[in-house]
mmCIF file of C-alpha atoms in Angstrom:
data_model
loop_
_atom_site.group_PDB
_atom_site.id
_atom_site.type_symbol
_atom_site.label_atom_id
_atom_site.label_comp_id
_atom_site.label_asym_id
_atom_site.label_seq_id
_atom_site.Cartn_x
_atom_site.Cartn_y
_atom_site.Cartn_z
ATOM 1 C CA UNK J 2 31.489 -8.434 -23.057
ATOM 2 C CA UNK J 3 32.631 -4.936 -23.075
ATOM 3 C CA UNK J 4 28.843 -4.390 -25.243
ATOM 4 C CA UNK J 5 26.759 -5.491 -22.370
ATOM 5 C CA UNK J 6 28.459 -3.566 -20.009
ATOM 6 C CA UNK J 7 28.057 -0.261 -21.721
ATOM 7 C CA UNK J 8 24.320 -0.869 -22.808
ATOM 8 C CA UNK J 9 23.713 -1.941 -18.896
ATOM 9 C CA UNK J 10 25.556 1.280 -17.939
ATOM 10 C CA UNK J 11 23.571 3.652 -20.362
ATOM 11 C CA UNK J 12 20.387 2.153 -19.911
ATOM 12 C CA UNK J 13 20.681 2.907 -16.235
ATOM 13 C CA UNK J 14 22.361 6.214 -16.952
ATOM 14 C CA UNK J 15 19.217 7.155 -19.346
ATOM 15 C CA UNK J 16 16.783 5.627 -16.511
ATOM 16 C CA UNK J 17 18.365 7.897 -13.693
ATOM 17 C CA UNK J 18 18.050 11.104 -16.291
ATOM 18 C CA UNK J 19 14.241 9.844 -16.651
ATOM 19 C CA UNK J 20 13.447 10.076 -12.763
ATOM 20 C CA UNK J 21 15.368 12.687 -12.346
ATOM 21 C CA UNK J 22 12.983 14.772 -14.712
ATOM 22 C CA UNK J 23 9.845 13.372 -13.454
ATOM 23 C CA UNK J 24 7.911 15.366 -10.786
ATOM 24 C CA UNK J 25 7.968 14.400 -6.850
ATOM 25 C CA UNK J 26 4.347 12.865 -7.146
ATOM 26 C CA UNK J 27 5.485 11.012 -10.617
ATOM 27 C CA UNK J 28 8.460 9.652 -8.687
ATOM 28 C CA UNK J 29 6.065 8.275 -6.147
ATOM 29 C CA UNK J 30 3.460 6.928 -8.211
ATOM 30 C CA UNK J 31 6.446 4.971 -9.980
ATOM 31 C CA UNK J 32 7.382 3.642 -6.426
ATOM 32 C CA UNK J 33 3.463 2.768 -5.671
ATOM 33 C CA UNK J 34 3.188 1.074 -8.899
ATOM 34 C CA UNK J 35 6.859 -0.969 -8.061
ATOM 35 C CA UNK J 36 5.252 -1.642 -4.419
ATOM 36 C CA UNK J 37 2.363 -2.524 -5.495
ATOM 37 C CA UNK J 38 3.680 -4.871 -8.706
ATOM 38 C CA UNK J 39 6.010 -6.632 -5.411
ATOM 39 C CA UNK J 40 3.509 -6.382 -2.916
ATOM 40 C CA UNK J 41 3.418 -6.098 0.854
ATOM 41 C CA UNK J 42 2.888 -7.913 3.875
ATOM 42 C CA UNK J 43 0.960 -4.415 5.361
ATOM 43 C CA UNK J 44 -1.247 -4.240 8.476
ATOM 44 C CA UNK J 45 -3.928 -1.743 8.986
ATOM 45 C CA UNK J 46 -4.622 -0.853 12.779
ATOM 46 C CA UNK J 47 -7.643 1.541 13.611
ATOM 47 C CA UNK J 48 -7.269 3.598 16.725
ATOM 48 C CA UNK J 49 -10.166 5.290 18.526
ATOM 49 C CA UNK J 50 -8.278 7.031 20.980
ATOM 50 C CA UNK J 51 -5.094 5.232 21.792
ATOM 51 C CA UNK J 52 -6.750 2.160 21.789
ATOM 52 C CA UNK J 53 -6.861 -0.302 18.877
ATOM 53 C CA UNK J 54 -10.125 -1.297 17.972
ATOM 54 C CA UNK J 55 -9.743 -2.983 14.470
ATOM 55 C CA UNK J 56 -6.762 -4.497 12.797
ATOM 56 C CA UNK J 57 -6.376 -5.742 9.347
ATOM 57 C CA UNK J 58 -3.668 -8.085 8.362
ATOM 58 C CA UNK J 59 -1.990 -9.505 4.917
ATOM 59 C CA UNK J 60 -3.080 -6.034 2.982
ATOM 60 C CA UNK J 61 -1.243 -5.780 -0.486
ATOM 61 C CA UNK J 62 -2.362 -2.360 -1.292
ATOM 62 C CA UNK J 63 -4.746 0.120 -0.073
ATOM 63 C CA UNK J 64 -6.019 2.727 -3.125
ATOM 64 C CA UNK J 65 -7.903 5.989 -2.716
ATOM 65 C CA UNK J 66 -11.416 5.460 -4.149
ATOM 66 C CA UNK J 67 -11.965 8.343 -6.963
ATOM 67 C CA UNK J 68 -15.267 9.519 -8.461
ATOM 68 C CA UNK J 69 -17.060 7.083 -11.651
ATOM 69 C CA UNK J 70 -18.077 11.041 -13.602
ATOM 70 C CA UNK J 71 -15.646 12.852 -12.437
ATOM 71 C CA UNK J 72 -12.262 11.098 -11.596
ATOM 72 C CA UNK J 73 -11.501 13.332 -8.778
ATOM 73 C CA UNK J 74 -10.284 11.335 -5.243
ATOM 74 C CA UNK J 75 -12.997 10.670 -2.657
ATOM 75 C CA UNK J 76 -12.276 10.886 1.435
ATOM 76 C CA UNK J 77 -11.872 7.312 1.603
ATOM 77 C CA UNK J 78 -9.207 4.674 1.322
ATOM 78 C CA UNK J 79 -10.081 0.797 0.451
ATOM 79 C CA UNK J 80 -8.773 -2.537 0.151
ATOM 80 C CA UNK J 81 -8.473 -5.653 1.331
ATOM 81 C CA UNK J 82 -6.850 -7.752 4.395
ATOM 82 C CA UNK J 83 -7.852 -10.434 7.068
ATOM 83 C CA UNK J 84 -9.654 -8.979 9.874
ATOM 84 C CA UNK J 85 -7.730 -9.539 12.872
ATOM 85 C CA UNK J 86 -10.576 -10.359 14.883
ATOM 86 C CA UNK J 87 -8.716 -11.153 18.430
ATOM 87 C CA UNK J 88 -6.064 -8.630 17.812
ATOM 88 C CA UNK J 89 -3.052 -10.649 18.088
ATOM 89 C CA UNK J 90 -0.947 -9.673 14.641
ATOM 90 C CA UNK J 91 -0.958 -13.272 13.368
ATOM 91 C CA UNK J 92 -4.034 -14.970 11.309
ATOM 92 C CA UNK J 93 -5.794 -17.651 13.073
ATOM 93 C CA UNK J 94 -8.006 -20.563 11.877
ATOM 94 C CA UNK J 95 -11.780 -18.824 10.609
ATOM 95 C CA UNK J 96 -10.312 -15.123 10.698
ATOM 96 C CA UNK J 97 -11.006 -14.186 6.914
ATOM 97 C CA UNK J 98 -9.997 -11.662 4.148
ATOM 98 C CA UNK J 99 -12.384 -9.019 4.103
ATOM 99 C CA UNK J 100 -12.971 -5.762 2.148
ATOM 100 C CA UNK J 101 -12.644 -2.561 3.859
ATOM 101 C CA UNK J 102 -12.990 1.287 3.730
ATOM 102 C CA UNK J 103 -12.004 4.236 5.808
ATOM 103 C CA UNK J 104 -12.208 7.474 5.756
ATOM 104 C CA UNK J 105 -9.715 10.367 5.320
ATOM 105 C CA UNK J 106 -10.595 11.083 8.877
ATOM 106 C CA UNK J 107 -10.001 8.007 10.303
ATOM 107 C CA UNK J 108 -7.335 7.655 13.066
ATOM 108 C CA UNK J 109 -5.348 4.652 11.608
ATOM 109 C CA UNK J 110 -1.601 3.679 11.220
ATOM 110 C CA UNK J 111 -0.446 1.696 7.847
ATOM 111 C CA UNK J 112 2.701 -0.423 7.904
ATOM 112 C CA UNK J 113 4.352 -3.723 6.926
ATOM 113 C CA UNK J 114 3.958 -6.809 9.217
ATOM 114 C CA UNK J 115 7.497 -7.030 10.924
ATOM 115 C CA UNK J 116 7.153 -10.898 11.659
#
């Protein structure tokens, strides 16, 4: 009994040294990867003004498109979700999962579906 407990305790001392010595971005690219392995329940709302004109419901992920020669990130995000066609933050009969893509310079708020 008294094994476990010590492996268990220096496996997560050894795992807190290990994050600890990673960079801020590596630290959040761990998290992404842990968010992304759980998933989400996110919602995507476009804004042109203060008014929302799209919404996007049930996203798992969305992930920065990045060039086929040159790797580099492109000025657009992409993903998937059910358009929320009538705007009411719930899926309703016929209202679909779609693919989508916005820009860098899009005025949009990402979050996870409270309900």
């Amino acid at each position: 009994m008294k094994t476990i407990a010590m492996t268990r305790l220096l496996t997560l001392g050894m795992l807190a040294i290990l994050l600890t010595s990673c960079t801020q971005e590596q630290q959040n690219k761990i998290s992404r990867d842990i968010q992304n392995w759980t998933g989400t329940n996110g919602v995507l709302e476009i804004y042109a003004g203060d008014k929302v004109v799209r919404r996007f419901l049930k996203i798992d992920k969305i992930s920065t498109a990045l060039g086929t020669d040159d790797g580099k990130p492109r000025a657009y995000r992409y993903g998937y979700g059910v358009l929320d066609e009538n705007l009411n933050l719930q899926v309703d009969p016929g209202e679909k999962k779609v693919y989508f893509e916005i820009s860098d310079y899009t005025n949009a708020v990402f979050f996870e579906n409270p309900r």
